[in-house]
Coordinates of C-alpha atoms and ligand atoms in Angstrom, one line a residue:
X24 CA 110.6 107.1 124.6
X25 CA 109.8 110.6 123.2
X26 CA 106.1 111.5 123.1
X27 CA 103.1 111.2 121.0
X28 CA 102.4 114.3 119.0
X29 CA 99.3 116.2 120.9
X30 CA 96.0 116.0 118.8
X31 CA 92.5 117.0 119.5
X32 CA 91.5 113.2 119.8
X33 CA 94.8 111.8 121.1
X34 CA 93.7 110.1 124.9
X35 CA 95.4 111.7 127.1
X36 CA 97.3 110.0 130.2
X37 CA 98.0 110.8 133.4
X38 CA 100.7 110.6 135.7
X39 CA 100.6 107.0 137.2
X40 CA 99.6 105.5 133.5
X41 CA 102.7 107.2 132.4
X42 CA 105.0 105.7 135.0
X43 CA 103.4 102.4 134.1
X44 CA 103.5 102.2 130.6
X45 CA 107.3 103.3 131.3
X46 CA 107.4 100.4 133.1
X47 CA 106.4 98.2 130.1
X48 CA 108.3 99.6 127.6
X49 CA 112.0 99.0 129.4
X50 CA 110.2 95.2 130.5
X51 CA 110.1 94.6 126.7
X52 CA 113.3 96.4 125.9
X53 CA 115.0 93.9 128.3
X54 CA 113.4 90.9 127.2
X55 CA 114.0 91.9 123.6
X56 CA 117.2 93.0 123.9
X57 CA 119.2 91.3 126.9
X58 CA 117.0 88.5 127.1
X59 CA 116.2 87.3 123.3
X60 CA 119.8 86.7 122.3
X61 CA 120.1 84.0 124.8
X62 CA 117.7 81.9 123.0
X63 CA 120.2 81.8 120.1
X64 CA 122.1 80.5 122.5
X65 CA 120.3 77.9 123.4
X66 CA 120.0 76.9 120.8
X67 CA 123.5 76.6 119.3
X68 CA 124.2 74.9 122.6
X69 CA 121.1 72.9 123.1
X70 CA 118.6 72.6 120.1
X71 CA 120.7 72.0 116.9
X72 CA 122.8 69.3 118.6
X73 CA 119.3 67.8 119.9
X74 CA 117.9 67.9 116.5
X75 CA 121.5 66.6 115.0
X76 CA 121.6 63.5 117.1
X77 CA 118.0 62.4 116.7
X78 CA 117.7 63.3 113.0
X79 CA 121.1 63.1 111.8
X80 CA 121.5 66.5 110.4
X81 CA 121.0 70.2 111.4
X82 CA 117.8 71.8 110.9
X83 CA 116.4 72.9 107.4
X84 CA 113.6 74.8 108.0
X85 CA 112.0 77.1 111.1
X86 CA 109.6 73.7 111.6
X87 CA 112.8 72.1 112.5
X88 CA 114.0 75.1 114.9
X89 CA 110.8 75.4 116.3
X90 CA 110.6 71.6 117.2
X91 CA 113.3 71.9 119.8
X92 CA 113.0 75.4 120.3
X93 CA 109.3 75.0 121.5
X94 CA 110.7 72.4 124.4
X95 CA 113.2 74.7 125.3
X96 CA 113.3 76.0 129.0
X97 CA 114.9 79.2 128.1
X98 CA 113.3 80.0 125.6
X99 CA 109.8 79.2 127.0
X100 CA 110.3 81.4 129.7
X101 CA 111.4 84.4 126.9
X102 CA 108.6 83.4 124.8
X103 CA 105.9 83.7 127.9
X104 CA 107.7 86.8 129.3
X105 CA 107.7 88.5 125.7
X106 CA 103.7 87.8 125.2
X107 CA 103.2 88.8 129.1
X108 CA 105.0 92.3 127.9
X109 CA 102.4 93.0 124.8
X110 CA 99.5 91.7 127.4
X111 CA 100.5 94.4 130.0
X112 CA 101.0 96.9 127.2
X113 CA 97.3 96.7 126.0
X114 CA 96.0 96.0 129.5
X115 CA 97.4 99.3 130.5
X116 CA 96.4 101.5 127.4
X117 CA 92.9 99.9 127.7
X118 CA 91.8 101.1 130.8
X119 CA 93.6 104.7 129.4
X120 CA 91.4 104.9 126.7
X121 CA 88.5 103.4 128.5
X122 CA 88.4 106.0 130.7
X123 CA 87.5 108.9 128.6
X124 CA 85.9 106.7 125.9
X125 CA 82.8 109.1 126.2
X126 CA 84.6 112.1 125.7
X127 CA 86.8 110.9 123.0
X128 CA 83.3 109.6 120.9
X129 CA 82.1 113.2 121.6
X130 CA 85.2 114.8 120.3
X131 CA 85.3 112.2 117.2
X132 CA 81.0 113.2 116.6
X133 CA 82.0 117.3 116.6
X134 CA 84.5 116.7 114.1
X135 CA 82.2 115.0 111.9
X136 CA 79.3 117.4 112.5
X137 CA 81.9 120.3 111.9
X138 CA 80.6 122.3 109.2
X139 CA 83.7 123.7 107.4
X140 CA 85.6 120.3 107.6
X141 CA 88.6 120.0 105.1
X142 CA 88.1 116.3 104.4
X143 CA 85.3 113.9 104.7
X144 CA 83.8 110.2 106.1
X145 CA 81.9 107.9 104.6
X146 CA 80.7 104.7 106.3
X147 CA 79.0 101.3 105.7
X148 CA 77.3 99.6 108.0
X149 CA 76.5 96.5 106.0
X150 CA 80.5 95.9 104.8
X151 CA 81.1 92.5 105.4
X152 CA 84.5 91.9 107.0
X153 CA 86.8 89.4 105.8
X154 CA 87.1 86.5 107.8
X155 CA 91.1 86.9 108.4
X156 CA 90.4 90.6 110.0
X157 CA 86.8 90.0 111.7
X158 CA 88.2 86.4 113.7
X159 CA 91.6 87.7 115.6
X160 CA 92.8 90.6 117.7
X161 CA 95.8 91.2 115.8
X162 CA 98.7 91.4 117.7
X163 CA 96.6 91.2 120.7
X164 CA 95.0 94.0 121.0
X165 CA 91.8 93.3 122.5
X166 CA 88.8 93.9 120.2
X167 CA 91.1 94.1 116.6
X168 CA 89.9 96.7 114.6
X169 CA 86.6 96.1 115.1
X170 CA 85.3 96.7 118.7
X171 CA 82.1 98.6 118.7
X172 CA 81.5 99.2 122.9
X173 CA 79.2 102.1 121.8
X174 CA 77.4 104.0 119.2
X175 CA 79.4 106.4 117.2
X176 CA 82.7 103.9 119.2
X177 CA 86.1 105.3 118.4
X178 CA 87.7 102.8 121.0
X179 CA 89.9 100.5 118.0
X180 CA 90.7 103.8 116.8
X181 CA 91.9 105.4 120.1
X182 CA 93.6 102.2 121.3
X183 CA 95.6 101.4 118.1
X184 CA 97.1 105.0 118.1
X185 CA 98.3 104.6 121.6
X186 CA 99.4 101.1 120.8
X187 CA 101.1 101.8 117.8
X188 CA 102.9 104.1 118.9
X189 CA 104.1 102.0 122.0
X190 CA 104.5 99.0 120.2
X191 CA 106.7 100.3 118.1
X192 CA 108.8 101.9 120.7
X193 CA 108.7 105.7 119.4
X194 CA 110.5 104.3 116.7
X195 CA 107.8 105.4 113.8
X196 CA 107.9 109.1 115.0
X197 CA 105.9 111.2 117.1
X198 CA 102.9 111.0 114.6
X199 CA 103.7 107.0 114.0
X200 CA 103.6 107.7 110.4
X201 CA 107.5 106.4 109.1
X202 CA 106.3 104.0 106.5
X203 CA 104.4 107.0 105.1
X204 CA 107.0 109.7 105.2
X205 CA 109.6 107.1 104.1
X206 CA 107.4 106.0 101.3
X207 CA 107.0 109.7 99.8
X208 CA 110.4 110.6 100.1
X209 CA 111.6 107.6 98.5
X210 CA 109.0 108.5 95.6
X211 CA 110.2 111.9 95.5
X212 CA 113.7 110.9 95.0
X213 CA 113.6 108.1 92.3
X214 CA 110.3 109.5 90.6
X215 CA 111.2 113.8 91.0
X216 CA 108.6 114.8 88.1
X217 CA 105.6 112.5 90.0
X218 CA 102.7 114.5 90.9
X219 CA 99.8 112.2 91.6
X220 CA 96.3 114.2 91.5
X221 CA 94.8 112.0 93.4
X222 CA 95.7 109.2 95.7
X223 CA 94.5 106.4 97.3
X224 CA 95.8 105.1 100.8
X225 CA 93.9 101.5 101.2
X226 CA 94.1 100.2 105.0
X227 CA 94.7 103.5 106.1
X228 CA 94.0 102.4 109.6
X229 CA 94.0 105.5 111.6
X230 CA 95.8 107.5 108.8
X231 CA 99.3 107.2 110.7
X232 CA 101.1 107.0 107.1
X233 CA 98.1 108.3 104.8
X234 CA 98.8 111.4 106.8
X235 CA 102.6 111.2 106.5
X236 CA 102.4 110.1 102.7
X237 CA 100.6 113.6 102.5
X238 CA 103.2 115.7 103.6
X239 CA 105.2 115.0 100.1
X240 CA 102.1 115.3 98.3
X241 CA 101.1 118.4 99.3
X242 CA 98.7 119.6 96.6
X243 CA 97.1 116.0 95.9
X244 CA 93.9 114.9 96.7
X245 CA 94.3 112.1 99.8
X246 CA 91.9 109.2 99.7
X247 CA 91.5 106.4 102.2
X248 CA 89.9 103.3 102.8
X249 CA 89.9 100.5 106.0
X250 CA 87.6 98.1 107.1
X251 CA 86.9 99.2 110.7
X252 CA 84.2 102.0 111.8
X253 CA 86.3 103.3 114.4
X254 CA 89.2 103.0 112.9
X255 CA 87.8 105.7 110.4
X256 CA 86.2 107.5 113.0
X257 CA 88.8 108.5 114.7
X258 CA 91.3 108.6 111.3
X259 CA 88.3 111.5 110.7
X260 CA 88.9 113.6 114.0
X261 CA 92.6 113.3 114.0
X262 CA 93.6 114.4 110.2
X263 CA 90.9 117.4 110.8
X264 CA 92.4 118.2 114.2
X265 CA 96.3 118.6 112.4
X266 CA 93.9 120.7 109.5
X267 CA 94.9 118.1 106.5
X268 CA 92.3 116.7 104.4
X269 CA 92.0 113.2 103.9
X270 CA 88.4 111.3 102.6
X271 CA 88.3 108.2 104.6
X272 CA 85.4 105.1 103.4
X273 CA 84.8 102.4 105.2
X274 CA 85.6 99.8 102.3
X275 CA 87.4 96.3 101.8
X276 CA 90.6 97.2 99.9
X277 CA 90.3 94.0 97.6
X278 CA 86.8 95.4 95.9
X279 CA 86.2 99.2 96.6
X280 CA 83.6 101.5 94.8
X281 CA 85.9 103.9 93.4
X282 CA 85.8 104.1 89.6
X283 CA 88.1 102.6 86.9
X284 CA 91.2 104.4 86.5
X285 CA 90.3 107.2 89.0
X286 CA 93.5 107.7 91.4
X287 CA 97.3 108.6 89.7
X288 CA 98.6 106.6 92.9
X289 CA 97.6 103.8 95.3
X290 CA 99.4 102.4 98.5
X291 CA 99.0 100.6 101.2
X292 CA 101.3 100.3 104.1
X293 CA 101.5 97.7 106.8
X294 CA 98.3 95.9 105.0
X295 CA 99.7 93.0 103.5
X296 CA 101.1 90.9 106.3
X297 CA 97.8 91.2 107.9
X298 CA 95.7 89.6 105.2
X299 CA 95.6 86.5 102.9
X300 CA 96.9 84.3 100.3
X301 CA 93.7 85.3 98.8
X302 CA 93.5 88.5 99.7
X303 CA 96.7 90.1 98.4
X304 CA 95.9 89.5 94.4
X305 CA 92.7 90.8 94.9
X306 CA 94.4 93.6 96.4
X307 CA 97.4 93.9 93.5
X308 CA 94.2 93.7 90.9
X309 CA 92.1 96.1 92.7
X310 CA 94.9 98.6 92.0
X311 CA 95.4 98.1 88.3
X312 CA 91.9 99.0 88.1
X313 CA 91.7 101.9 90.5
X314 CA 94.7 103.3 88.7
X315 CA 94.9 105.8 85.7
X316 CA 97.0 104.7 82.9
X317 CA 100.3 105.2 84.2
X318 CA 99.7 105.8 87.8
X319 CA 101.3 103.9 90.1
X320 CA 101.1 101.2 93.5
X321 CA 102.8 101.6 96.0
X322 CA 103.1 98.8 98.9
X323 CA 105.0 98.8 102.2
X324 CA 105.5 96.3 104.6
X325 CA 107.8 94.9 107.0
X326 CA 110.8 93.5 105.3
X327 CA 110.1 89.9 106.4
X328 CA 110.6 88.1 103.2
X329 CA 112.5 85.1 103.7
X330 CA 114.7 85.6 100.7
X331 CA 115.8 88.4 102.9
X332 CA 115.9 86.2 106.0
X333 CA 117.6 82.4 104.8
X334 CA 118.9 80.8 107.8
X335 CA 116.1 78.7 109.5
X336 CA 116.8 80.4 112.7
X337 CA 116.2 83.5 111.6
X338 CA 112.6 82.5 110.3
X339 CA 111.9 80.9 113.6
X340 CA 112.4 83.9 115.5
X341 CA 110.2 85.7 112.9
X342 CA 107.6 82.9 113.2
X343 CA 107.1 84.2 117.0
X344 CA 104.5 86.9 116.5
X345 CA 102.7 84.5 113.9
X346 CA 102.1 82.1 116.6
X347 CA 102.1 84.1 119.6
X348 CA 100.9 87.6 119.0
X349 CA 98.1 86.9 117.0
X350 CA 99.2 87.4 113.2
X351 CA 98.8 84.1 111.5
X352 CA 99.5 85.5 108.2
X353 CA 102.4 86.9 109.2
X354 CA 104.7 84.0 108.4
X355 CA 103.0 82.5 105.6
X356 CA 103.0 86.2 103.6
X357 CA 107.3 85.6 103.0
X358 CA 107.5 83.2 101.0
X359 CA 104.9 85.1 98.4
X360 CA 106.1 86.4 94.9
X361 CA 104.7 89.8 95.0
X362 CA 106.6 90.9 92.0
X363 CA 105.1 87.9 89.7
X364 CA 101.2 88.8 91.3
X365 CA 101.9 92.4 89.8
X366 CA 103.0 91.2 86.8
X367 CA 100.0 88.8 86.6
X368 CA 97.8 91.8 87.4
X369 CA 98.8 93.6 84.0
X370 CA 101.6 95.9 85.3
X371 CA 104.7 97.3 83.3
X372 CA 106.9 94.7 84.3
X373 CA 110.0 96.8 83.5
X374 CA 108.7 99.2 86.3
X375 CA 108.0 96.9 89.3
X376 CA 110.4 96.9 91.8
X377 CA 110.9 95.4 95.0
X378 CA 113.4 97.5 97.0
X379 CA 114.4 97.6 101.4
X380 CA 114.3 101.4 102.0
X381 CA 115.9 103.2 105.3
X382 CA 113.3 104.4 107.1
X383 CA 113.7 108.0 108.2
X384 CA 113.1 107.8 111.6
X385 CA 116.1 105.9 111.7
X386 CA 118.4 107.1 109.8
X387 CA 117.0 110.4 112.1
X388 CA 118.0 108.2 115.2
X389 CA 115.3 107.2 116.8
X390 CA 116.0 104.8 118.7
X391 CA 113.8 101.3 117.8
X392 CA 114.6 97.9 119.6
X393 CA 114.4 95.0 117.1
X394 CA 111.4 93.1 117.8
X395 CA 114.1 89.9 117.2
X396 CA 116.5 91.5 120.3
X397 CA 119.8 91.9 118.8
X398 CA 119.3 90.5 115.1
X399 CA 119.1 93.9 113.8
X400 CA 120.5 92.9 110.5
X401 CA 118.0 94.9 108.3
X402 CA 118.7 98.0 110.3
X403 CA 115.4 100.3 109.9
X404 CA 114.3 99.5 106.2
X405 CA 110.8 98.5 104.9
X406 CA 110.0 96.7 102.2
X407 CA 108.7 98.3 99.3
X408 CA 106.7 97.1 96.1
X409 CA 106.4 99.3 93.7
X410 CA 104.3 99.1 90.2
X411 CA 103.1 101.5 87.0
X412 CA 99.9 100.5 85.5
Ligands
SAM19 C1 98.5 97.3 110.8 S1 97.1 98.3 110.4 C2 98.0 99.5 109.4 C3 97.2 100.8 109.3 C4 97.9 101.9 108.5 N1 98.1 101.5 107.1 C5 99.2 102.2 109.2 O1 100.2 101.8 108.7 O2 99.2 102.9 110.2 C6 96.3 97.4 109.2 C7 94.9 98.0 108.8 O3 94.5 97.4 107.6 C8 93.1 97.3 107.7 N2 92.7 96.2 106.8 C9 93.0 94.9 106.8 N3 92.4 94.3 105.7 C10 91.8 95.2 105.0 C11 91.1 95.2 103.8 N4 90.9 94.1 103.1 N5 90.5 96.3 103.3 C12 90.7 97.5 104.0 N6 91.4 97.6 105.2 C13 91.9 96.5 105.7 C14 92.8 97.0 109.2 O4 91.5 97.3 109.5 C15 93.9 97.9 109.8 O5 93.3 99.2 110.1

C-alpha cells in the first residue's frame, strides 16, 4: 500500500504501528481475496442444493442465500475472520491516534485561531443528529463520527482519515479523495462550459473529495457541510495545511441554513448509503432549493444498486457489511429510485442521469481489493446521480 499524503494534521505512525497495520492489510487482502471466493463455493456445492431440496426451488432473493449461507461453516469462519480484520484495523489506528490526540487538538486549535486562514469553520453545538448517524459506529469504527473525548476533540476526524484510507486499501489515492477527483473530471468532460461560482459539498466528512472536487474547480468558491464536530475540525486544519479554501458548517444536509438558490453546484459523495429512506428526499429537496436556477446536483456513491447486482448471490455478499460492519442502510439504499425522487423534487427530468463512472485511481492502477474478494465485476466505477435544477 503506498502512503498517505503528509499534512500538518495527518497522525503520524511509527515504526511498529506500521509493521502492524501491514499486517492487517495483507490479513484482509487474504480473506478477501483467497478466502471470500470459497464461500461461493460453498455455496454452489452446499447451500443452493440445501435450499433446493427443502424448498423445492433455488433461491430468489439474498434472504434465501442468507438462510443457508448464515449456517454455513465456511462461511462463518470468513464471515468472523473478515469482521476480526476491520476490528484489528480500528483497534490498531486507535491507539495511533490516541496517542498524540493532544497534539493533534492543538494543531487543529492553531489552525482555527490562524489569522490569515484561506477558508473558514463554523460550528453548532445544539445540531441535533439524526438518529441513523448519532446510534451506530459506522463500519465499526469506534465512536462514529461523533466521539467527543475532549474539548476542541478532533479524534473522529483523525481516525476516519487514517481509516479511510486503510479501509480502502490505498485504492482512493494518497489524499483518499477518488470519488471527488473522479466526480469533477467526469463533470469536466460531459459539461466542458460548467463553471460553478460556488459550490456546495454536503457530508463532506473530512473533506477527502470536497478537497479533490476542488482541484477541477479551481476558481469556485468550496462550501461544506457534515454533522460531526470533529469531523469539521479536523476537515478545517487539513484543507488549510494543503493551502485550499474550503468553508466547512457543522449542519444536517437534509435542512441547512444556506439561502435559496445560493450555490451553482451541490454534491455529496459517499453520503447516501449511510442515511435513510427518509433522509435521502430530504436530501434530493434540500438541493433543488440550495441550487440557482440551473445549477446542478451531483451525488456519488458506491455502485451497489441491485439493478446493477441481479443474482441473489451477489446481493448476499453485499448484504455483509449491512449486517456485519455496521451500515444498516447499506442494503436497503439499492433498491431506491433515485432518478424518480429527483424528478419528484422538481428537476429537468431530461437532465438526470444515473451513470457507473471509472474511477481514476483505477484506471491509474492502484491497486484496490474488492471488498466482495474476487467478484470484481464493476471494476472501479461509482455511481453517479446527476441533476439540473
Ligand atoms: C462515509 S462519510 C463520507 C465523507 C466524505 N463525503 C468523503 O467521501 O470522504 C459520510 C459522512 O456523511 C456525514 N453525514 C451523514 N449524514 C449526514 C447529514 N444528514 N448531514 C450532513 N452530514 C451527514 C457523516 O457525518 C460522515 O462524515
Amino acid at each position: 500500500m503506498k502512503g498517505q499524503t503528509p499534512h500538518d494534521i495527518l497522525p503520524n505512525e511509527h515504526h511498529d504501528e506500521v509493521a502492524r497495520q501491514e499486517f492487517v492489510t495483507s490479513f484482509k487482502v487474504h480473506v478477501l481475496t483467497d478466502l471470500g471466493p470459497g464461500n461461493k463455493r460453498a455455496f454452489e456445492n452446499r447451500g443452493a442444493p440445501a435450499f433446493q431440496k427443502t424448498h423445492g426451488h433455488q433461491p430468489k432473493s439474498a434472504r434465501d442465500v442468507a438462510r443457508v449461507m448464515h449456517k454455513d461453516p465456511f462461511w462463518q469462519t470468513w464471515s468472523s475472520l473478515n469482521r476480526s480484520g476491520q476490528e484489528l484495523m480500528w483497534e490498531g489506528l486507535g491507539e495511533r491516534t490516541g496517542r498524540q490526540l493532544d497534539d493533534l487538538t492543538d494543531r487543529a486549535r492553531n489552525a482555527a485561531a490562524r489569522k490569515n486562514k484561506k477558508g473558514s469553520l463554523r460550528l453548532d453545538p445544539t445540531l441535533k443528529v439524526p438518529r441513523y448517524n448519532s446510534e451506530i459506529h459506522i463500519h465499526c469504527q469506534p465512536g462514529g463520527y461523533h466521539a467527543e473525548l475532549a474539548e476542541d476533540d478532533v479524534s473522529a476526524g483523525a481516525l476516519y482519515d487514517v481509516g479511510a484510507y486503510q479501509y480502502g486499501m490505498g485504492g482512493q489515492g494518497p489524499m483518499t479523495d477518488d470519488v471527488g477527483v473522479t466526480v469533477g473530471a467526469y463533470f469536466r468532460r460531459t459539461l466542458p462550459a460548467f463553471a460553478p461560482a460556488r459550490i456546495l459539498d454536503l457530508g463532506c466528512g473530512v473533506g477527502h473529495q470536497t478537497l479533490g472536487l476542488a482541484e477541477a474547480f479551481p476558481e469556485s468558491e468550496i462550501h461544506g457541510c457534515d454533522l460531526g464536530a470533529g469531523m469539521l475540525r479536523y476537515a478545517h486544519a487539513r484543507a488549510e495545511s494543503v493551502g485550499q479554501a474550503v468553508h466547512f458548517s457543522q449542519q444536517n444536509a437534509e435542512k441547512t441554513d444556506y439561502p435559496d438558490e445560493s450555490f451553482d453546484l451541490v454534491t455529496s459523495m459517499i453520503l447516501f448509503h449511510e442515511t435513510s429512506h427518509k433522509a435521502i428526499p430530504s436530501i434530493i429537496n434540500e438541493c433543488y432549493r440550495l441550487l440557482k436556477p440551473g445549477g446542478y446536483m451531483v451525488h456519488g456513491d458506491v455502485p451497489e444498486f441491485n439493478k446493477y447486482w441481479p443474482e441473489p448471490y451477489d446481493q448476499f455478499q453485499r448484504d455483509w457489511t449491512t449486517h456485519f460492519n455496521a451500515e444498516p442502510f447499506r442494503s436497503k439504499m439499492r433498491d431506491m429510485d433515485m432518478a424518480g425522487l429527483a424528478k419528484k423534487a422538481g428537476f429537468n427530468a431530461k437532465s438526470i442521469t444515473e451513470d457507473l463512472v471509472p474511477s481514476l485511481f483505477g484506471e491509474a492502477g492502484y491497486a484496490r481489493t474488492s471488498l466482495y474478494g474476487n467478484t470484481h465485476a464493476y471494476g472501479m466505477k461509482w455511481w453517479v446521480l446527476v441533476a439540473q435544477k
